[in-house]
Amino acid sequence: MRVDVVVPVFNRWELTRSCLTLLESQTVAHRAVVVDNGSIDGTPQRVRGEFPNVHVVELGRNNGFPAACNRGVREGTGDVVVLLNNDVECRPDFLEYLIVPLSDNSVGSVAALLLVPGEQHIESFGLAVDPTLAGYPRLRGARREDAQTADPILIGPSGAAGAYRRTAWEEVGGLDEGVFAYGEDVDLALRLRTADWGAAAAGDAVAVHLGSASAVTRSSWQRYQGGFSRGYFLRRYGVLKRASAVRALATEVIAVTGDAFVYSHDLAALRGRLAGWRAAAGRPQRRPPADAIDRRITFVESLRLRRRVYTCM
C-alpha cells in the first residue's frame, strides 16, 4: 500500500524537524506532506532546505487543523493517509505496524498506541465516546501493558496519529472544516462507523505524544475552540433531541460552570459553545452509529474523564 503522511504545522520548527527526522528512518516507504498554517518562524523554508523530499504546502494563514489536514490529503494519492502531529515521536517501525490492519478491506481507520513521555503510561489508544457523543482518548493514564481494544469501545484513531483508508476518507468527506480544532477526529470516526467502515487498533504501532506542545494549555483561545467544537457537534448530531439530552445538558452546565467559577474565571468555554451551536444552524444533522457508543461510560465517569482530559474545556 502506498502511504501519504500528512503533518499539519504552525510554528514550533524544532518539533517539525524532529518529527520529519524520525519519519526518515521509517521502515515503510511513504510520502510526507507538511501543511503549514501560516508559520512565522520560517518553517516552510527550513523544511525545504533540510528535507528536500518532503512536499510542502503553504496556506499563508492559520486555517485550523481540519482544513490543513484535508488540504494535505488532497495533495497525495496514496492508498493510505496517515495524520501525524509534529509533536508525535514515532518508532522506526511505526508506519509498518500502523497499516497492517488495513489488509482487511472492511477496516477504514487504524488507531496507534500513543504513550506519554517516559513511555510507562498511555496517552491514548484511539478514541471512545459516551452516550452524549463526548469523545475521550481511550485508556488515557492506563499502564502501557494494559493496552487493549475491548473496553472502552474503540470508535477510531486520534487525529494526533492515525491511519485512514483513502477510499473511506473520501467517501465521508474527510474532516469537518466547520470547526477550527478539537472534536474533528471524533466526528470523522463516527461518520466512518456510520458508513460501515470498521475501526482497528495497532498495539505495535507505538509513538510518544508530547501533547499540547504547539498550543497554550488551558488558554482562553483553547477553551473557546473546545467549547465551539462541543456546541457545533451537539447540534450537528441532534444530541439535545435524543434520550441523552438531559445528561448532555447537565454535563455541559457543570463543565461551563466549573470553567467560569473554579478553573479559569472567564466565560470562554460558554461563549465557544454558543458560537458553535449557532454555526451549526441549518447544517444537515448526522446520525451517530449506535454500536460505537460506549453506554458503560456513566454520567459520573464522563465527568471524571472530562475533568481529567479536558479540564473543563
Short mmCIF file of C-alpha atoms in Angstrom, two decimals:
data_model
loop_
_atom_site.label_atom_id
_atom_site.label_comp_id
_atom_site.label_asym_id
_atom_site.label_seq_id
_atom_site.Cartn_x
_atom_site.Cartn_y
_atom_site.Cartn_z
CA MET A 1 0.00 0.00 0.00
CA ARG A 2 1.22 3.50 -0.85
CA VAL A 3 1.30 5.74 2.21
CA ASP A 4 0.93 9.50 2.49
CA VAL A 5 1.84 11.07 5.84
CA VAL A 6 0.20 14.47 6.39
CA VAL A 7 1.82 16.68 9.04
CA PRO A 8 -0.10 19.92 9.78
CA VAL A 9 2.15 22.53 11.43
CA PHE A 10 2.02 26.01 12.91
CA ASN A 11 5.40 27.31 14.12
CA ARG A 12 7.44 25.14 16.52
CA TRP A 13 10.10 24.29 13.94
CA GLU A 14 12.03 22.20 16.45
CA LEU A 15 9.09 19.79 16.72
CA THR A 16 8.61 19.59 12.97
CA ARG A 17 12.30 18.92 12.43
CA SER A 18 12.30 16.11 14.98
CA CYS A 19 9.12 14.62 13.50
CA LEU A 20 10.48 14.63 9.93
CA THR A 21 13.82 13.21 11.06
CA LEU A 22 12.04 10.28 12.67
CA LEU A 23 9.92 9.77 9.56
CA GLU A 24 13.11 9.46 7.51
CA SER A 25 14.02 6.34 9.48
CA GLN A 26 10.69 4.56 8.94
CA THR A 27 10.86 1.01 7.64
CA VAL A 28 7.98 1.65 5.20
CA ALA A 29 8.28 3.85 2.13
CA HIS A 30 5.98 6.85 2.27
CA ARG A 31 5.47 10.39 1.02
CA ALA A 32 5.49 13.13 3.66
CA VAL A 33 3.36 16.25 3.18
CA VAL A 34 3.84 19.21 5.52
CA VAL A 35 0.95 21.66 5.51
CA ASP A 36 1.97 24.97 7.02
CA ASN A 37 -0.78 27.00 8.67
CA GLY A 38 0.92 30.37 8.34
CA SER A 39 4.02 29.84 10.50
CA ILE A 40 6.14 32.93 11.17
CA ASP A 41 9.28 31.05 12.24
CA GLY A 42 10.42 30.12 8.74
CA THR A 43 9.16 26.54 8.93
CA PRO A 44 8.34 26.12 5.20
CA GLN A 45 11.75 27.34 4.08
CA ARG A 46 13.52 25.25 6.69
CA VAL A 47 11.64 22.11 5.64
CA ARG A 48 12.58 22.66 2.00
CA GLY A 49 16.20 23.26 2.98
CA GLU A 50 16.68 20.25 5.29
CA PHE A 51 14.12 17.79 3.90
CA PRO A 52 14.02 18.26 0.13
CA ASN A 53 11.95 15.11 -0.41
CA VAL A 54 9.10 16.43 1.75
CA HIS A 55 6.24 18.10 -0.11
CA VAL A 56 5.39 21.47 1.46
CA VAL A 57 2.04 23.25 1.19
CA GLU A 58 1.83 26.82 2.46
CA LEU A 59 -1.65 28.03 3.37
CA GLY A 60 -0.48 31.54 4.24
CA ARG A 61 -2.59 31.80 7.38
CA ASN A 62 -3.88 29.57 10.15
CA ASN A 63 -6.96 27.88 8.71
CA GLY A 64 -7.26 25.35 11.51
CA PHE A 65 -6.46 21.67 11.89
CA PRO A 66 -9.23 20.16 9.72
CA ALA A 67 -8.60 22.47 6.78
CA ALA A 68 -4.85 21.81 6.89
CA CYS A 69 -5.31 18.04 7.04
CA ASN A 70 -7.88 18.00 4.23
CA ARG A 71 -5.58 20.03 2.01
CA GLY A 72 -2.68 17.71 2.75
CA VAL A 73 -4.74 14.64 1.90
CA ARG A 74 -5.77 16.19 -1.43
CA GLU A 75 -2.10 16.71 -2.27
CA GLY A 76 -1.46 12.97 -2.20
CA THR A 77 -2.61 9.84 -3.99
CA GLY A 78 -1.59 7.11 -1.52
CA ASP A 79 -3.90 4.24 -0.68
CA VAL A 80 -3.39 5.11 3.00
CA VAL A 81 -3.46 8.52 4.64
CA VAL A 82 -1.70 8.94 7.97
CA LEU A 83 -2.38 12.07 10.02
CA LEU A 84 0.55 12.88 12.28
CA ASN A 85 1.02 15.78 14.69
CA ASN A 86 4.51 17.23 14.72
CA ASP A 87 4.69 16.60 18.48
CA VAL A 88 4.50 12.82 18.00
CA GLU A 89 7.77 10.88 18.17
CA CYS A 90 7.50 7.68 16.12
CA ARG A 91 9.46 4.48 16.41
CA PRO A 92 11.14 3.33 13.15
CA ASP A 93 8.53 0.59 12.63
CA PHE A 94 5.56 2.84 13.48
CA LEU A 95 4.13 3.11 9.96
CA GLU A 96 4.88 -0.53 9.21
CA TYR A 97 2.68 -1.73 12.07
CA LEU A 98 0.09 1.03 11.70
CA ILE A 99 -1.00 -0.05 8.22
CA VAL A 100 -1.16 -3.80 8.92
CA PRO A 101 -4.88 -3.85 9.93
CA LEU A 102 -5.77 -2.20 6.60
CA SER A 103 -5.08 -5.52 4.89
CA ASP A 104 -8.68 -6.22 5.98
CA ASN A 105 -10.74 -4.44 3.35
CA SER A 106 -13.54 -3.70 5.83
CA VAL A 107 -11.25 -1.56 8.02
CA GLY A 108 -11.37 2.16 7.28
CA SER A 109 -9.17 3.52 10.06
CA VAL A 110 -6.46 2.41 12.47
CA ALA A 111 -5.53 3.83 15.87
CA ALA A 112 -1.94 3.95 17.09
CA LEU A 113 -0.78 3.36 20.64
CA LEU A 114 0.38 6.76 21.90
CA LEU A 115 2.36 6.94 25.12
CA VAL A 116 3.21 9.87 27.35
CA PRO A 117 6.88 10.84 27.75
CA GLY A 118 8.57 8.18 29.87
CA GLU A 119 6.60 5.53 27.94
CA GLN A 120 5.10 3.91 31.03
CA HIS A 121 1.53 5.13 30.57
CA ILE A 122 -0.92 5.56 27.72
CA GLU A 123 -1.79 8.96 26.31
CA SER A 124 -4.42 7.43 24.01
CA PHE A 125 -5.17 4.21 22.20
CA GLY A 126 -7.76 5.58 19.84
CA LEU A 127 -10.99 7.29 20.85
CA ALA A 128 -14.17 6.40 22.73
CA VAL A 129 -17.49 8.24 23.08
CA ASP A 130 -20.11 8.33 25.81
CA PRO A 131 -23.91 8.46 25.20
CA THR A 132 -23.76 12.26 24.73
CA LEU A 133 -21.14 11.79 21.96
CA ALA A 134 -18.44 13.42 24.06
CA GLY A 135 -15.15 11.93 22.92
CA TYR A 136 -12.25 10.81 25.09
CA PRO A 137 -8.76 9.40 24.47
CA ARG A 138 -9.14 5.69 25.17
CA LEU A 139 -7.25 4.33 28.17
CA ARG A 140 -5.54 7.63 28.99
CA GLY A 141 -3.49 7.18 32.14
CA ALA A 142 -3.59 3.37 31.99
CA ARG A 143 -0.37 1.40 32.14
CA ARG A 144 1.21 0.61 28.82
CA GLU A 145 0.89 -3.13 29.37
CA ASP A 146 -2.88 -2.73 29.83
CA ALA A 147 -3.49 -1.59 26.24
CA GLN A 148 -6.39 -3.46 24.65
CA THR A 149 -9.26 -2.74 22.28
CA ALA A 150 -12.34 -4.14 24.02
CA ASP A 151 -13.08 -1.70 26.84
CA PRO A 152 -14.00 1.05 26.24
CA ILE A 153 -15.35 0.60 22.72
CA LEU A 154 -12.99 1.87 20.04
CA ILE A 155 -14.57 4.25 17.52
CA GLY A 156 -11.45 5.30 15.63
CA PRO A 157 -8.00 6.89 15.82
CA SER A 158 -6.94 10.11 17.45
CA GLY A 159 -6.16 12.89 14.99
CA ALA A 160 -2.69 13.11 16.55
CA ALA A 161 -1.65 9.85 14.89
CA GLY A 162 -3.87 7.56 12.91
CA ALA A 163 -4.22 5.85 9.54
CA TYR A 164 -7.18 6.08 7.16
CA ARG A 165 -8.00 4.17 4.01
CA ARG A 166 -8.20 6.85 1.33
CA THR A 167 -11.38 5.46 -0.19
CA ALA A 168 -13.06 5.59 3.23
CA TRP A 169 -11.79 9.11 3.91
CA GLU A 170 -13.05 10.36 0.55
CA GLU A 171 -16.39 8.58 0.89
CA VAL A 172 -17.28 10.52 4.06
CA GLY A 173 -15.62 13.77 3.01
CA GLY A 174 -12.66 13.97 5.39
CA LEU A 175 -12.60 16.27 8.39
CA ASP A 176 -15.36 18.80 9.05
CA GLU A 177 -13.94 22.28 8.41
CA GLY A 178 -16.81 23.86 10.32
CA VAL A 179 -14.58 23.74 13.41
CA PHE A 180 -11.09 25.16 13.84
CA ALA A 181 -9.79 22.50 16.22
CA TYR A 182 -10.94 19.81 18.69
CA GLY A 183 -13.50 17.08 18.20
CA GLU A 184 -12.96 16.76 14.45
CA ASP A 185 -11.32 13.34 14.85
CA VAL A 186 -14.25 12.08 16.94
CA ASP A 187 -16.71 13.30 14.32
CA LEU A 188 -14.75 11.66 11.49
CA ALA A 189 -14.61 8.39 13.42
CA LEU A 190 -18.38 8.48 13.95
CA ARG A 191 -19.06 9.17 10.28
CA LEU A 192 -16.78 6.35 9.18
CA ARG A 193 -18.57 3.95 11.51
CA THR A 194 -21.95 5.15 10.24
CA ALA A 195 -20.74 4.39 6.71
CA ASP A 196 -19.99 0.81 7.90
CA TRP A 197 -16.21 1.15 7.90
CA GLY A 198 -14.54 -0.77 10.69
CA ALA A 199 -12.00 0.68 13.11
CA ALA A 200 -8.94 -1.22 14.30
CA ALA A 201 -6.14 -0.58 16.77
CA ALA A 202 -2.48 -1.39 16.18
CA GLY A 203 -0.87 -2.04 19.53
CA ASP A 204 2.57 -2.44 17.97
CA ALA A 205 2.41 0.99 16.27
CA VAL A 206 3.93 2.85 19.20
CA ALA A 207 4.80 6.52 19.44
CA VAL A 208 5.24 9.14 22.16
CA HIS A 209 2.86 12.09 22.12
CA LEU A 210 4.38 15.11 23.80
CA GLY A 211 0.93 16.66 23.97
CA SER A 212 -0.13 20.31 23.81
CA ALA A 213 3.33 21.21 22.60
CA SER A 214 2.01 23.56 19.96
CA ALA A 215 -0.86 25.07 21.93
CA VAL A 216 -1.11 27.05 25.15
CA THR A 217 -2.73 24.63 27.59
CA ARG A 218 -5.98 25.98 29.05
CA SER A 219 -5.62 29.33 27.33
CA SER A 220 -8.80 31.30 26.70
CA TRP A 221 -8.42 30.61 22.98
CA GLN A 222 -8.09 26.87 23.55
CA ARG A 223 -11.12 26.70 25.83
CA TYR A 224 -13.16 28.79 23.38
CA GLN A 225 -12.28 26.47 20.50
CA GLY A 226 -13.00 23.40 22.59
CA GLY A 227 -16.36 24.87 23.56
CA PHE A 228 -17.11 25.84 19.95
CA SER A 229 -16.46 22.30 18.79
CA ARG A 230 -18.68 20.85 21.51
CA GLY A 231 -21.59 23.18 20.74
CA TYR A 232 -21.19 22.61 17.00
CA PHE A 233 -21.25 18.83 17.16
CA LEU A 234 -24.01 18.72 19.78
CA ARG A 235 -26.25 20.42 17.23
CA ARG A 236 -25.00 18.56 14.17
CA TYR A 237 -25.80 15.23 15.82
CA GLY A 238 -29.05 16.42 17.39
CA VAL A 239 -27.89 15.26 20.80
CA LEU A 240 -30.34 17.53 22.61
CA LYS A 241 -33.20 15.83 20.75
CA ARG A 242 -32.19 12.36 21.86
CA ALA A 243 -32.68 10.33 25.01
CA SER A 244 -29.34 11.58 26.33
CA ALA A 245 -30.43 15.25 26.19
CA VAL A 246 -30.81 15.76 29.95
CA ARG A 247 -27.47 14.12 30.61
CA ALA A 248 -25.79 16.20 27.91
CA LEU A 249 -27.22 19.46 29.25
CA ALA A 250 -26.23 18.58 32.81
CA THR A 251 -22.70 17.73 31.72
CA GLU A 252 -22.27 20.96 29.78
CA VAL A 253 -23.68 23.09 32.61
CA ILE A 254 -21.24 21.53 35.05
CA ALA A 255 -18.31 21.94 32.63
CA VAL A 256 -19.08 25.59 31.86
CA THR A 257 -19.79 26.48 35.48
CA GLY A 258 -16.57 24.86 36.63
CA ASP A 259 -14.60 26.71 33.99
CA ALA A 260 -16.20 30.06 34.82
CA PHE A 261 -16.08 29.94 38.61
CA VAL A 262 -13.42 27.42 39.62
CA TYR A 263 -10.70 26.98 36.99
CA SER A 264 -10.36 29.90 34.61
CA HIS A 265 -12.75 32.57 35.86
CA ASP A 266 -13.98 33.63 32.44
CA LEU A 267 -16.75 32.70 30.00
CA ALA A 268 -14.59 31.46 27.11
CA ALA A 269 -15.99 27.93 27.29
CA LEU A 270 -19.58 29.20 27.33
CA ARG A 271 -19.03 31.70 24.53
CA GLY A 272 -17.45 28.98 22.43
CA ARG A 273 -20.38 26.61 22.91
CA LEU A 274 -22.91 29.27 21.99
CA ALA A 275 -20.93 30.26 18.89
CA GLY A 276 -20.54 26.64 17.81
CA TRP A 277 -24.24 25.98 18.28
CA ARG A 278 -25.10 28.97 16.10
CA ALA A 279 -22.54 27.94 13.45
CA ALA A 280 -24.21 24.53 13.08
CA ALA A 281 -27.64 26.03 12.40
CA GLY A 282 -29.08 24.90 9.09
CA ARG A 283 -26.46 22.22 8.51
CA PRO A 284 -27.67 18.66 7.91
CA GLN A 285 -27.90 16.57 11.05
CA ARG A 286 -25.80 13.46 11.33
CA ARG A 287 -26.77 10.05 12.62
CA PRO A 288 -24.39 8.51 15.17
CA PRO A 289 -23.68 4.77 14.91
CA ALA A 290 -25.36 3.06 17.87
CA ASP A 291 -22.79 0.28 18.09
CA ALA A 292 -19.91 2.75 18.53
CA ILE A 293 -21.29 4.46 21.64
CA ASP A 294 -19.98 3.08 24.91
CA ARG A 295 -23.02 3.17 27.19
CA ARG A 296 -20.94 1.79 30.05
CA ILE A 297 -19.44 5.27 30.49
CA THR A 298 -21.75 6.58 33.20
CA PHE A 299 -22.60 10.20 33.90
CA VAL A 300 -20.20 10.32 36.84
CA GLU A 301 -17.46 8.61 34.85
CA SER A 302 -17.91 11.04 31.97
CA LEU A 303 -17.46 13.97 34.35
CA ARG A 304 -14.28 12.40 35.68
CA LEU A 305 -12.98 11.84 32.18
CA ARG A 306 -13.92 15.37 31.11
CA ARG A 307 -12.10 16.88 34.08
CA ARG A 308 -9.06 14.70 33.58
CA VAL A 309 -8.76 15.00 29.83
CA TYR A 310 -10.11 18.42 29.00
CA THR A 311 -10.06 20.16 32.39
CA CYS A 312 -13.49 21.65 31.72
CA MET A 313 -12.62 22.75 28.21
#
